[in-house]
CSV table of C-alpha atoms in Angstrom, one decimal:
chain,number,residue,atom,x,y,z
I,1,UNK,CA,62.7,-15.1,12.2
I,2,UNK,CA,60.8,-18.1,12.7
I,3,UNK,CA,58.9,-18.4,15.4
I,4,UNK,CA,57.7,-22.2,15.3
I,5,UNK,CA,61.5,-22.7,14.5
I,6,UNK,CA,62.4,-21.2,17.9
I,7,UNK,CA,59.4,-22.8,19.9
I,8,UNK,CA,60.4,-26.4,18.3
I,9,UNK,CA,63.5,-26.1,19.8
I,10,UNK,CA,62.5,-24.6,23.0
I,11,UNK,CA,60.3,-27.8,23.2
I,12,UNK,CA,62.6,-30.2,22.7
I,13,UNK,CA,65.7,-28.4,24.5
I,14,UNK,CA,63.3,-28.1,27.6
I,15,UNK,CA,65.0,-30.0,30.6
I,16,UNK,CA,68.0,-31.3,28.8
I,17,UNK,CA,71.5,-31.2,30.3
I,18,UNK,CA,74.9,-30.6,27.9
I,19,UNK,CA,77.1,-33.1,29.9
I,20,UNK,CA,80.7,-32.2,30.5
I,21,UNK,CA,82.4,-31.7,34.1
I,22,UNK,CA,79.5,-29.1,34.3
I,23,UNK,CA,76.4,-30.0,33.3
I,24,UNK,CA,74.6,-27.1,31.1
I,25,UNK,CA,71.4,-26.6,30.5
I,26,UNK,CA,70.6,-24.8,26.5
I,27,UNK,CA,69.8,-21.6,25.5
I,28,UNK,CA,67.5,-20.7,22.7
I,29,UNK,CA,69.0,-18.2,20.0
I,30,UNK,CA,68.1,-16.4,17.3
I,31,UNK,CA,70.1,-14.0,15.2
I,32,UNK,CA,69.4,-12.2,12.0
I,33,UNK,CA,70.4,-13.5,8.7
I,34,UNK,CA,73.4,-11.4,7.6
I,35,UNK,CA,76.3,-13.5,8.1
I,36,UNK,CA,77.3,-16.2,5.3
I,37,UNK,CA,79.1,-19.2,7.5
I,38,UNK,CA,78.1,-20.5,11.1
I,39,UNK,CA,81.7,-19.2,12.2
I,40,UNK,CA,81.0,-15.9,11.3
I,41,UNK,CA,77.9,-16.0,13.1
I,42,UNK,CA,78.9,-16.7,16.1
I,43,UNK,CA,81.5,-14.2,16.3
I,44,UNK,CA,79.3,-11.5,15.5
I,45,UNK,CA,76.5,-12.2,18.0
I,46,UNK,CA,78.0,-14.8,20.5
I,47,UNK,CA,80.9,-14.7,22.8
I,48,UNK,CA,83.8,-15.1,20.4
I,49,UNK,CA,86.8,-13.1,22.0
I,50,UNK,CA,89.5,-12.4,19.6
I,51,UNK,CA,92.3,-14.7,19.1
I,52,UNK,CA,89.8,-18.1,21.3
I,53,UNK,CA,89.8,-21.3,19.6
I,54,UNK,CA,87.0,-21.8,17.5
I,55,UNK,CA,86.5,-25.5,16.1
I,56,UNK,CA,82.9,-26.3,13.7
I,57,UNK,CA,81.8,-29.8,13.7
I,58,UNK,CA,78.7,-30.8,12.0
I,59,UNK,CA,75.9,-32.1,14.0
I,60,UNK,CA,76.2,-35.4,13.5
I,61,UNK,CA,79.4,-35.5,15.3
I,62,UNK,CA,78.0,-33.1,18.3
I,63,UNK,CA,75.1,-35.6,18.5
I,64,UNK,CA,77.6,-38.5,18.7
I,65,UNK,CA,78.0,-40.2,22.6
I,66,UNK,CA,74.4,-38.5,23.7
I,67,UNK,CA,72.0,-40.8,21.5
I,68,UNK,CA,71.3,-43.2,24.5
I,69,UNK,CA,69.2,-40.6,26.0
I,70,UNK,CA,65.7,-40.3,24.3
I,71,UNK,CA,66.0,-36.4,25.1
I,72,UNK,CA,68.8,-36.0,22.8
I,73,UNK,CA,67.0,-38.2,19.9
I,74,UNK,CA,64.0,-35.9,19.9
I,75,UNK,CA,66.5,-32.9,19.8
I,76,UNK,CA,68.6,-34.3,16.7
I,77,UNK,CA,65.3,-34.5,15.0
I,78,UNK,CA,64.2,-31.1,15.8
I,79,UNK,CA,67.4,-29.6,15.4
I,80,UNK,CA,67.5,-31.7,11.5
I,81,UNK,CA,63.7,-31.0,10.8
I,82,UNK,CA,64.2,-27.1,11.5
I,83,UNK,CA,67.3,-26.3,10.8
I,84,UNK,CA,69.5,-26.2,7.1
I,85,UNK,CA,73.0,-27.2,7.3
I,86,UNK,CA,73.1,-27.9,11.1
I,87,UNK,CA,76.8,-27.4,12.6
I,88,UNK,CA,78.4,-26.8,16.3
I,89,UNK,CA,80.9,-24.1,16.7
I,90,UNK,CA,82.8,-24.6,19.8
I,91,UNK,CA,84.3,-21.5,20.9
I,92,UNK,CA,87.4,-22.0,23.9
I,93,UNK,CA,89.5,-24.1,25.4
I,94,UNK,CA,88.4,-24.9,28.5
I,95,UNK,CA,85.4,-23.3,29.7
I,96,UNK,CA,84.0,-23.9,26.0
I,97,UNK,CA,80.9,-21.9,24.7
I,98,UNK,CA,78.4,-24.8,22.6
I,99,UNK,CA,76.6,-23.2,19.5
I,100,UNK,CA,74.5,-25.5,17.7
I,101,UNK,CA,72.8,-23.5,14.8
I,102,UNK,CA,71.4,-23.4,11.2
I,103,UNK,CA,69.3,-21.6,9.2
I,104,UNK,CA,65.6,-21.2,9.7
I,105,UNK,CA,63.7,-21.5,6.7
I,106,UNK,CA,63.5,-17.3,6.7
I,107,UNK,CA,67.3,-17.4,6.3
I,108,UNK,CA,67.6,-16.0,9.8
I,109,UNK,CA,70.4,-18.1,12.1
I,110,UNK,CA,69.2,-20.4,15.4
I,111,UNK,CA,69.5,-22.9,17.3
I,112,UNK,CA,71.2,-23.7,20.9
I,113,UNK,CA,73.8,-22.2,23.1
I,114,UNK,CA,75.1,-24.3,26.1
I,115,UNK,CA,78.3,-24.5,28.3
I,116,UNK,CA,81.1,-27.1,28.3
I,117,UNK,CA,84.3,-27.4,30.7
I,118,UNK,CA,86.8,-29.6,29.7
I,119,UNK,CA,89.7,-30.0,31.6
């Protein structure tokens, strides 16, 4: 599934806080490679309730606003370096689940979860 793939982003994840109202910290996933679109993904193995708001944004705009902090540099680099096709699927409306994922080079799905309220 990738293993270096998962520790790279462990790595660079490591002590990094989403901000919102809330600051999160990430969580590491990993998911097979059946699904064909980040979207699907995410429904089938994250918290995707039927009938939430579901936007995708690529990562370019989900990295957009955070690239004053040097932590969040290293990350986009990682996250580019490791990942094909990068996108966030924000799942909610206001107590938002944060996917960031791609494909590993395996064709297996990863990349971060993390938290967002937005009132």
């Amino acid at each position: 599934m990738g293993t270096e793939t998962i520790i790279a982003l462990k790595d660079a994840s490591e002590g990094l806080m989403y901000p919102s109202e809330t600051d999160e910290p990430f969580d590491v996933i990993a998911w097979p490679a059946g699904p064909a679109d980040a979207r699907t993904a995410v429904a089938e193995n994250g918290r995707m309730t039927p009938g939430a708001k579901v936007e995708v944004e690529d990562a370019e705009a989900f990295f957009s606003g955070l690239m004053d902090d040097p932590g969040f540099k290293k990350l986009k680099e990682v996250v580019e370096r490791e990942l094909s096709s990068p996108v966030a699927v924000r799942v909610g409306d206001v107590r938002i689940d944060v996917y960031l994922i791609g494909r590993t080079p395996t064709g297996a799905w990863a990349g971060l979860h993390t938290r967002s309220v937005e009132t």
